[in-house]
PDB file of C-alpha atoms in Angstrom:
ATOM      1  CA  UNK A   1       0.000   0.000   0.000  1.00  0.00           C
ATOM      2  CA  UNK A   2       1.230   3.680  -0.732  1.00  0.00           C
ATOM      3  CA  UNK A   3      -0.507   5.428   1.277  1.00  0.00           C
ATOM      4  CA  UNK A   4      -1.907   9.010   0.977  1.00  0.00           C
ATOM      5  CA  UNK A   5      -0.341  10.488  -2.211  1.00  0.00           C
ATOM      6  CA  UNK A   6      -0.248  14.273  -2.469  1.00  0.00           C
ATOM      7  CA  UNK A   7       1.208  16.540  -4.954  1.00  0.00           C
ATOM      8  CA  UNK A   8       2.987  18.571  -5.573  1.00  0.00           C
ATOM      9  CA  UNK A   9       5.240  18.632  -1.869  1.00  0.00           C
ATOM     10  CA  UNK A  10       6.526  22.380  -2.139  1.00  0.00           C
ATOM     11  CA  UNK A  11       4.565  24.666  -4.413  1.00  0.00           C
ATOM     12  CA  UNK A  12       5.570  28.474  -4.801  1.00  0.00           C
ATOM     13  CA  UNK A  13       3.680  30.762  -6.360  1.00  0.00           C
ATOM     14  CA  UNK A  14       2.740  34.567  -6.793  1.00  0.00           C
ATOM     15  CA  UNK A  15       0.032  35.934  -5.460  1.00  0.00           C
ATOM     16  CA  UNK A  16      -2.982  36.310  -7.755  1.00  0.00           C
ATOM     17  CA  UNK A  17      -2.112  32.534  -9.380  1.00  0.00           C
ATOM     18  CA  UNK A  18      -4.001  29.375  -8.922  1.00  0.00           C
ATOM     19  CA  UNK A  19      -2.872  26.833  -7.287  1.00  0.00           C
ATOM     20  CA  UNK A  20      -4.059  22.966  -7.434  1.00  0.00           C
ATOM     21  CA  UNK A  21      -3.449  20.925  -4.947  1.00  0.00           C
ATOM     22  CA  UNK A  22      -3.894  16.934  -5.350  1.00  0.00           C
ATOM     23  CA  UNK A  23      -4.397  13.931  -3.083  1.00  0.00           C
ATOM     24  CA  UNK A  24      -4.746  10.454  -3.891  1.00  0.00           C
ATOM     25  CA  UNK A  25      -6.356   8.090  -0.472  1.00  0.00           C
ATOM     26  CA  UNK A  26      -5.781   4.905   0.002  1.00  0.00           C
ATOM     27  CA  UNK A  27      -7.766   2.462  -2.139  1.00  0.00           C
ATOM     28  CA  UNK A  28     -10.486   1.046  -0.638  1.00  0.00           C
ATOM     29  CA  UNK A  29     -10.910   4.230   1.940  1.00  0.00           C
ATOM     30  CA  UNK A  30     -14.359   6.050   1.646  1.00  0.00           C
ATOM     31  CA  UNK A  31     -13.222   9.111   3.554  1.00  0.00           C
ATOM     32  CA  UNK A  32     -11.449  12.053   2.604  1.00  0.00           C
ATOM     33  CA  UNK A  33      -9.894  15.230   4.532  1.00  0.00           C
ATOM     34  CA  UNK A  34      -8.337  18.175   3.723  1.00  0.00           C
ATOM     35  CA  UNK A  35      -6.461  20.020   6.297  1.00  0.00           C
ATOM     36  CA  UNK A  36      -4.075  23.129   6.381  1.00  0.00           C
ATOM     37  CA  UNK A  37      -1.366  23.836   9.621  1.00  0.00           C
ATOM     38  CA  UNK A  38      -0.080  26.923  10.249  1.00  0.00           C
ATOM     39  CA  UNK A  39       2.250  27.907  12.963  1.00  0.00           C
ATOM     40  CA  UNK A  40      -0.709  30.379  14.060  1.00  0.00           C
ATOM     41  CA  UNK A  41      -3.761  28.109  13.724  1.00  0.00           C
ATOM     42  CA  UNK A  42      -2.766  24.530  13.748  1.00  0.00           C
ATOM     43  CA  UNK A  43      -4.166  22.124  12.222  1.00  0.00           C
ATOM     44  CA  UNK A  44      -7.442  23.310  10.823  1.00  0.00           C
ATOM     45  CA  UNK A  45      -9.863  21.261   9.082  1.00  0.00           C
ATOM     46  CA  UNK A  46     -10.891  22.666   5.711  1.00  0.00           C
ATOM     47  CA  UNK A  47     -13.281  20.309   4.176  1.00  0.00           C
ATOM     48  CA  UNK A  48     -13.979  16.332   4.173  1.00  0.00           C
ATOM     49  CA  UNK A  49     -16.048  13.594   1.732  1.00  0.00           C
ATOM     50  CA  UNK A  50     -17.821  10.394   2.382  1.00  0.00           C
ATOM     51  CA  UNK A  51     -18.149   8.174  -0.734  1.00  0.00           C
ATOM     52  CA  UNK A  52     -17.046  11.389  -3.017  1.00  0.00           C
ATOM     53  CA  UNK A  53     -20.154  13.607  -1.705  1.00  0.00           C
ATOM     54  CA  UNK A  54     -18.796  16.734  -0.192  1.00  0.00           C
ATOM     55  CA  UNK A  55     -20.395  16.530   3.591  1.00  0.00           C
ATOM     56  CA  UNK A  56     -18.757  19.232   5.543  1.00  0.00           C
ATOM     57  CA  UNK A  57     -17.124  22.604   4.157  1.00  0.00           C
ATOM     58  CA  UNK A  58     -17.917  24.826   6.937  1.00  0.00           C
ATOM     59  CA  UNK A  59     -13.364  24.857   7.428  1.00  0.00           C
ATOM     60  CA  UNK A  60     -13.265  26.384   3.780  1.00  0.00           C
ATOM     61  CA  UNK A  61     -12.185  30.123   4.230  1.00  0.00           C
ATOM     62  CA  UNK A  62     -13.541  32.009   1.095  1.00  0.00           C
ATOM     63  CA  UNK A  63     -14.929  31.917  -2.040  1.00  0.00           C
ATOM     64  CA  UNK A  64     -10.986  31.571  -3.427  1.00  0.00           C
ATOM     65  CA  UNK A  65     -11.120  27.685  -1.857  1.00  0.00           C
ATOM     66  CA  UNK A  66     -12.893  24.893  -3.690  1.00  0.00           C
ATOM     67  CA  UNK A  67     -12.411  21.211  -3.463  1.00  0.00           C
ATOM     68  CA  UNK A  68     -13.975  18.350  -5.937  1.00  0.00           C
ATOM     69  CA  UNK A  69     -13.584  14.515  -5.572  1.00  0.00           C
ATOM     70  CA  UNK A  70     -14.822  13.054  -8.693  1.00  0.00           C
ATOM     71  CA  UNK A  71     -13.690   9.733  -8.042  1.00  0.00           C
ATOM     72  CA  UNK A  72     -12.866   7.123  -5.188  1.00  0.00           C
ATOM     73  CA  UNK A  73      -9.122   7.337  -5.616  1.00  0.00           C
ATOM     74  CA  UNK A  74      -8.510  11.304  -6.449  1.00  0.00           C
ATOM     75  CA  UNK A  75      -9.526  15.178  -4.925  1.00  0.00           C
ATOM     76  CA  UNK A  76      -7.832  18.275  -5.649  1.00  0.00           C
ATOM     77  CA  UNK A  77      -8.322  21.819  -3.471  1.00  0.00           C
ATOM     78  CA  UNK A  78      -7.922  24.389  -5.314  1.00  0.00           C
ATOM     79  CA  UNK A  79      -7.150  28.211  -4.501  1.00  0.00           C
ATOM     80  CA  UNK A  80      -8.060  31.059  -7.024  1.00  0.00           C
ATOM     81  CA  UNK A  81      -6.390  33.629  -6.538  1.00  0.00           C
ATOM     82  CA  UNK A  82      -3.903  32.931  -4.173  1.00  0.00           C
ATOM     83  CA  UNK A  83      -2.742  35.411  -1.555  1.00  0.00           C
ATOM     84  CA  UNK A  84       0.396  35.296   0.603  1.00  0.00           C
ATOM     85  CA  UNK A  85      -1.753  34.140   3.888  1.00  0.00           C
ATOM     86  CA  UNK A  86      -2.570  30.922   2.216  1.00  0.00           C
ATOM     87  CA  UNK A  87       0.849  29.574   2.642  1.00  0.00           C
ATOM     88  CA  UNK A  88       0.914  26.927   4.505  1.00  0.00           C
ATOM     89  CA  UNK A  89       1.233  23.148   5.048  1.00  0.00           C
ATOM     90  CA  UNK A  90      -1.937  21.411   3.500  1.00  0.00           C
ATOM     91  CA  UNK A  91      -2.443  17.795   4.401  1.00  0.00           C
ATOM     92  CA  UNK A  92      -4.798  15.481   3.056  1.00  0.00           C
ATOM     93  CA  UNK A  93      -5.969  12.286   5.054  1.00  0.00           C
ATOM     94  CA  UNK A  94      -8.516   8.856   4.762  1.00  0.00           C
ATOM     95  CA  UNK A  95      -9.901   6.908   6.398  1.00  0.00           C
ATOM     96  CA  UNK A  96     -11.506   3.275   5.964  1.00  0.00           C
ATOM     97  CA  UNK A  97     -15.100   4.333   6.843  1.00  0.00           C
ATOM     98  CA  UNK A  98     -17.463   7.025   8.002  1.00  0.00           C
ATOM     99  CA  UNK A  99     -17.735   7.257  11.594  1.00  0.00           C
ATOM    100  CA  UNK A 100     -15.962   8.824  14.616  1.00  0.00           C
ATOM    101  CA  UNK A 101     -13.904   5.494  15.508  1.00  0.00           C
ATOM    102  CA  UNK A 102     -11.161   4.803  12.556  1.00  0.00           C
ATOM    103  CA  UNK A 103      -8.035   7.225  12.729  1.00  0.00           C
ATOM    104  CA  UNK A 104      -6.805   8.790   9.792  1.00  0.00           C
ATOM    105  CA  UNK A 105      -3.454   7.929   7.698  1.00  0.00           C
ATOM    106  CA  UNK A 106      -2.269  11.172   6.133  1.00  0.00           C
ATOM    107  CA  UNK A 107      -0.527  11.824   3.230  1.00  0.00           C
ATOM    108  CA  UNK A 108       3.130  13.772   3.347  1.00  0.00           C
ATOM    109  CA  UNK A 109       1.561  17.347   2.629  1.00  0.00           C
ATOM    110  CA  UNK A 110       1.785  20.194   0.050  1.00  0.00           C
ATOM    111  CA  UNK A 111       4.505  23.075   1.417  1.00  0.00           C
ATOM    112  CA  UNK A 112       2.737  26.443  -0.297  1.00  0.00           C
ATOM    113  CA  UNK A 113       4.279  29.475  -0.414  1.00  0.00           C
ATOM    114  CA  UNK A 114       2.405  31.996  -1.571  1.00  0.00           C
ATOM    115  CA  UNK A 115       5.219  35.338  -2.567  1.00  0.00           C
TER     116      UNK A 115
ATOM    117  CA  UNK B   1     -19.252  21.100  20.598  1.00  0.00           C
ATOM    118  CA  UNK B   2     -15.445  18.813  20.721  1.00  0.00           C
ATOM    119  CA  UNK B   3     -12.388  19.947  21.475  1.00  0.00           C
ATOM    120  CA  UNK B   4      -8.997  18.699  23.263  1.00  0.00           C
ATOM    121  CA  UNK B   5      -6.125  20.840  25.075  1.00  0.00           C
ATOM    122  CA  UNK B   6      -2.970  20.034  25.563  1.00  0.00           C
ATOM    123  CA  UNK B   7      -1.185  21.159  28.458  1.00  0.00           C
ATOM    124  CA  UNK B   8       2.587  22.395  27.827  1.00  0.00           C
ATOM    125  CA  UNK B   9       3.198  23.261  24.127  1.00  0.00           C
ATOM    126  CA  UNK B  10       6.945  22.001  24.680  1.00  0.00           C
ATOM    127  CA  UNK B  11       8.391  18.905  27.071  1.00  0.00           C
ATOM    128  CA  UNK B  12      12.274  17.952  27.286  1.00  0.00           C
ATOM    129  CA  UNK B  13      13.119  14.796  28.776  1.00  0.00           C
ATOM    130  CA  UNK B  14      16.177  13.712  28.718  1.00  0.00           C
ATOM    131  CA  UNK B  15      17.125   9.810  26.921  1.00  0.00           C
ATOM    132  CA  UNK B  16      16.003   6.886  29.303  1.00  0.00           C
ATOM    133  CA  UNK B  17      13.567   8.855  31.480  1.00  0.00           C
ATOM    134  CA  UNK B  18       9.770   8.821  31.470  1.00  0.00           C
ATOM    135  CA  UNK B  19       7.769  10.557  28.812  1.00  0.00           C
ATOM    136  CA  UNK B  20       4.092  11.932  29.560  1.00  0.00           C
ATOM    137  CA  UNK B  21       2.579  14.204  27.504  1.00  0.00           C
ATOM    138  CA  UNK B  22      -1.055  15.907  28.777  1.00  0.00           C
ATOM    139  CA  UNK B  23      -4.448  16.025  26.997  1.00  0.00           C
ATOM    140  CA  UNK B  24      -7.727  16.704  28.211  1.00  0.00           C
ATOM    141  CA  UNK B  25     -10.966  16.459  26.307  1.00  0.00           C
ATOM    142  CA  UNK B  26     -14.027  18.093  26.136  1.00  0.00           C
ATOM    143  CA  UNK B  27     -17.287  15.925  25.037  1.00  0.00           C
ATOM    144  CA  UNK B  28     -20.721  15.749  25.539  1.00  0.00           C
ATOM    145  CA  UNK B  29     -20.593  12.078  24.580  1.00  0.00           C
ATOM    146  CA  UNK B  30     -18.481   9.389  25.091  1.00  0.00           C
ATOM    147  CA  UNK B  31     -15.733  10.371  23.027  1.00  0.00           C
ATOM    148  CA  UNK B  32     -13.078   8.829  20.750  1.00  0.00           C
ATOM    149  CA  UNK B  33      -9.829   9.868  21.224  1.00  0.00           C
ATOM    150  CA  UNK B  34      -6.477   9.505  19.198  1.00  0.00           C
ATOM    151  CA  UNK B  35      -2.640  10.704  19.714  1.00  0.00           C
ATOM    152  CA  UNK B  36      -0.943  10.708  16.391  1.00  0.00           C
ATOM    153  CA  UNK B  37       3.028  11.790  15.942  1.00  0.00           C
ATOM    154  CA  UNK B  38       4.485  13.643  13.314  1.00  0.00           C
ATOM    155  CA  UNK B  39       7.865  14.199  12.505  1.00  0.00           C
ATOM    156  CA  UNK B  40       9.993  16.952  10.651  1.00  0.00           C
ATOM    157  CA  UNK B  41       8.244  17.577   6.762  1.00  0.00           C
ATOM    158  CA  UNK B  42       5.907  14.678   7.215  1.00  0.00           C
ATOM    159  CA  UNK B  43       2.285  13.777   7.394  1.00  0.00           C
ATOM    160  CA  UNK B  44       0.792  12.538  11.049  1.00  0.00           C
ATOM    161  CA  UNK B  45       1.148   9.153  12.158  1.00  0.00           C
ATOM    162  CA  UNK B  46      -1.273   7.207  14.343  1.00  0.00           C
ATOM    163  CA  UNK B  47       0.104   6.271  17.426  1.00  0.00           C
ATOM    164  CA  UNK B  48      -3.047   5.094  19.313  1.00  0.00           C
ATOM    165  CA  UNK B  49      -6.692   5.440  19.665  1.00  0.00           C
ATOM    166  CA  UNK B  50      -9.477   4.883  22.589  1.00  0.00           C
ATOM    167  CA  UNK B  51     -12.958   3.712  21.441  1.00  0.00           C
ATOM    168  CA  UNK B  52     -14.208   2.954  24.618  1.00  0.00           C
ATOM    169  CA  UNK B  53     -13.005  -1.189  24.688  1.00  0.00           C
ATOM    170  CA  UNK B  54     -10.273  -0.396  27.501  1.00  0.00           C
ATOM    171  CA  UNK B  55      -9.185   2.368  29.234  1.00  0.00           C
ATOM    172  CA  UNK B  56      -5.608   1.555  29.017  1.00  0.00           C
ATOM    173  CA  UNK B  57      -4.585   1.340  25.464  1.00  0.00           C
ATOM    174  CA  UNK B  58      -1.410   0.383  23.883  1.00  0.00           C
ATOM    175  CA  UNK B  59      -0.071   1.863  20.746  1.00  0.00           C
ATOM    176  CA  UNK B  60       2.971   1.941  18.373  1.00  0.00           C
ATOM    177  CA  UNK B  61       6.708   2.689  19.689  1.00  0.00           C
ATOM    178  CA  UNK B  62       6.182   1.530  22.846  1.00  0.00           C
ATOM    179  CA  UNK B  63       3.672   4.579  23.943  1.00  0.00           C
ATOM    180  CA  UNK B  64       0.184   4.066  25.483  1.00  0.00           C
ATOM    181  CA  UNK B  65      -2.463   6.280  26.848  1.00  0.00           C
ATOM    182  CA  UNK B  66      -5.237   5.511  29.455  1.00  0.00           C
ATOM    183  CA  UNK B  67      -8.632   7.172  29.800  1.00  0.00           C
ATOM    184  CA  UNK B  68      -9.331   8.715  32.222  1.00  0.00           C
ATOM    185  CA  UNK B  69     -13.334  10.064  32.463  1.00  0.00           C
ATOM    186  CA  UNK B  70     -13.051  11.192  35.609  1.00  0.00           C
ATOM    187  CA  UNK B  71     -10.483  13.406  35.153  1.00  0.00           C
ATOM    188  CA  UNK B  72     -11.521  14.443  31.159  1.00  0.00           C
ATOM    189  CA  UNK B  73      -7.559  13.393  30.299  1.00  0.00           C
ATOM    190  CA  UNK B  74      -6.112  10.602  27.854  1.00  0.00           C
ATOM    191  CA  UNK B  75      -2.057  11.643  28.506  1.00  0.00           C
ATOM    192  CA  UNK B  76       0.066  10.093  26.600  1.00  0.00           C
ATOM    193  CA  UNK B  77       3.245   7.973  28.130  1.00  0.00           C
ATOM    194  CA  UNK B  78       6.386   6.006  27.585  1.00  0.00           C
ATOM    195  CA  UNK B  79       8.578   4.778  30.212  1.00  0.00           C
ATOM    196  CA  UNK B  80      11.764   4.981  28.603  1.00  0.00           C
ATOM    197  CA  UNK B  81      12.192   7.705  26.118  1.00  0.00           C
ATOM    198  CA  UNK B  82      14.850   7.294  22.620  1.00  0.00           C
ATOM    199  CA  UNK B  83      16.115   9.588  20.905  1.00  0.00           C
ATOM    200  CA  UNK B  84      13.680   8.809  17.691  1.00  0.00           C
ATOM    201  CA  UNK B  85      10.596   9.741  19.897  1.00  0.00           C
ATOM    202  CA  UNK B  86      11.868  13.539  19.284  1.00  0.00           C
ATOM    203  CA  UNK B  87       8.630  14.921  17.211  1.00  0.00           C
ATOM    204  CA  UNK B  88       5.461  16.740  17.894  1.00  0.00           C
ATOM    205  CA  UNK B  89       2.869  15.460  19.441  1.00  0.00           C
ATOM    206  CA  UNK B  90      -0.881  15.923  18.877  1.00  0.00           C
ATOM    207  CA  UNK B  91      -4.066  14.981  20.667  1.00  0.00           C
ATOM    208  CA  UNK B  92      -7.676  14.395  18.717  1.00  0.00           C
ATOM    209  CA  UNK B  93     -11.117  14.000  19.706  1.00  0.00           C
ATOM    210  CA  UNK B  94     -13.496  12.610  16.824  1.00  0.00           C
ATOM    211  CA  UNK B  95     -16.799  13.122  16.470  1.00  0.00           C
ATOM    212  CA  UNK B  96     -19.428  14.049  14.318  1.00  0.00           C
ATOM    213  CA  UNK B  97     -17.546  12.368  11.417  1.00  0.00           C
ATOM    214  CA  UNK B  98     -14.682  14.456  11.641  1.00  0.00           C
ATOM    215  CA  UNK B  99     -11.330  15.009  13.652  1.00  0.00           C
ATOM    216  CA  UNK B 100     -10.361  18.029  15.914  1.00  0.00           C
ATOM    217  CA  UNK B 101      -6.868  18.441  17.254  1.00  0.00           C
ATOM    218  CA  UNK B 102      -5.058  19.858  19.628  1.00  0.00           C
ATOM    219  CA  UNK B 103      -2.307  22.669  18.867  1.00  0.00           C
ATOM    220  CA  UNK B 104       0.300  19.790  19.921  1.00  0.00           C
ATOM    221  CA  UNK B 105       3.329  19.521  21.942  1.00  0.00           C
ATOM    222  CA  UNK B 106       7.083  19.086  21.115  1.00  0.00           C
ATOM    223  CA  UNK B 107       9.006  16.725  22.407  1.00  0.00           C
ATOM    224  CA  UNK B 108      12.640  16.888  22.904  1.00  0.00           C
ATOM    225  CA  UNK B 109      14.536  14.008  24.263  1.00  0.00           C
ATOM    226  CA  UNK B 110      18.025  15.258  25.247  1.00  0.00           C
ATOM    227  CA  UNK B 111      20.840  12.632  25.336  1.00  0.00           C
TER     228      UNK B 111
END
């Protein structure tokens, strides 16, 4: 098993750009989480799936976030524009099932810097 | 609403001694709680997780946590600390589907 797959790991961009950030769960895995840490805010849940449906984006910042999962086994979150607070360590994570009792396994994480 | 806190944002042990690193939950239900360890430029890890079985649970690397309703606190421990245990640690509580975490807490073993 490979585990979470994200990419890129460092991303740099200039304010204004869009950025696309991808994840890849663990086959077999029905949920899906985005997160972002900061130094200031931790780790901050941003949005999460079950079975692909979008069930919780209440983390989302703005408008300038959006996240799709069209399939099992990929999601991007994308930001448009980007602005220099959005840099950051963005981490995506599964897990086997819905429900409150299965941990997550993360993926490595997408560095952003946002200049 | 969920949330953990854990107490001391930085512990330094030194190799050998006894690690224990403090979290305390807040739930209206019986909750589900997990420590997970990450290390420099990498994802979390799972170290353990309580889902109400037994209080005293045993996880990865030789660290286990007990639950402790009473008190509100799963802390973390390991009697013996290596050098590889240097990371950050981080409490969670789940519920509602989702994960909340704590803001975490260095460790640095010292040799």
């Amino acid at each position: 098993d490979a585990g979470v797959i994200q990419s890129p790991r460092h991303e740099v961009t200039e304010m204004g750009q869009e950025v696309t950030l991808r994840c890849k769960p663990i086959s077999g895995h029905n949920s899906l989480f985005w997160y972002r840490q900061t130094m200031m805010r931790g780790l901050e849940l941003l949005i999460y799936f079950n079975n692909n449906v979008p069930i919780d984006d209440s983390g989302m910042p703005e408008d300038r976030f959006s996240a799709k999962m069209p399939n099992a086994s990929f999601s991007t979150l994308k930001i448009q524009p980007s602005e220099p607070r959005d840099s950051a360590v963005y981490f995506c994570a599964s897990s086997p099932r819905t429900g409150n009792d299965y941990g997550y396994t993360f993926g490595s994480g997408t560095r952003l810097t946002v200049v | 609403a969920q949330s953990v806190t854990q107490l001391g944002s930085h512990v330094s042990v030194s190799e050998g001694a006894l690690v224990l690193l403090r979290c305390n939950y807040s739930s209206s239900v019986p909750p589900y709680l997990f420590w997970y360890v990450q290390y420099p430029n990498q994802g979390l890890q799972l170290l353990l997780k309580y889902t109400s079985a037994a209080t005293l649970v045993k996880g990865i690397n030789g660290f286990e946590a007990e639950f402790k309703k009473s008190e509100t606190s799963f802390h973390l421990t390991k009697p013996s600390a290596h050098m590889s245990d240097a990371a950050e640690y981080f409490c969670a509580v789940s519920g509602g589907g989702k994960s909340t975490f704590g803001d975490g807490t260095t460790l640095t073993v010292k040799p």
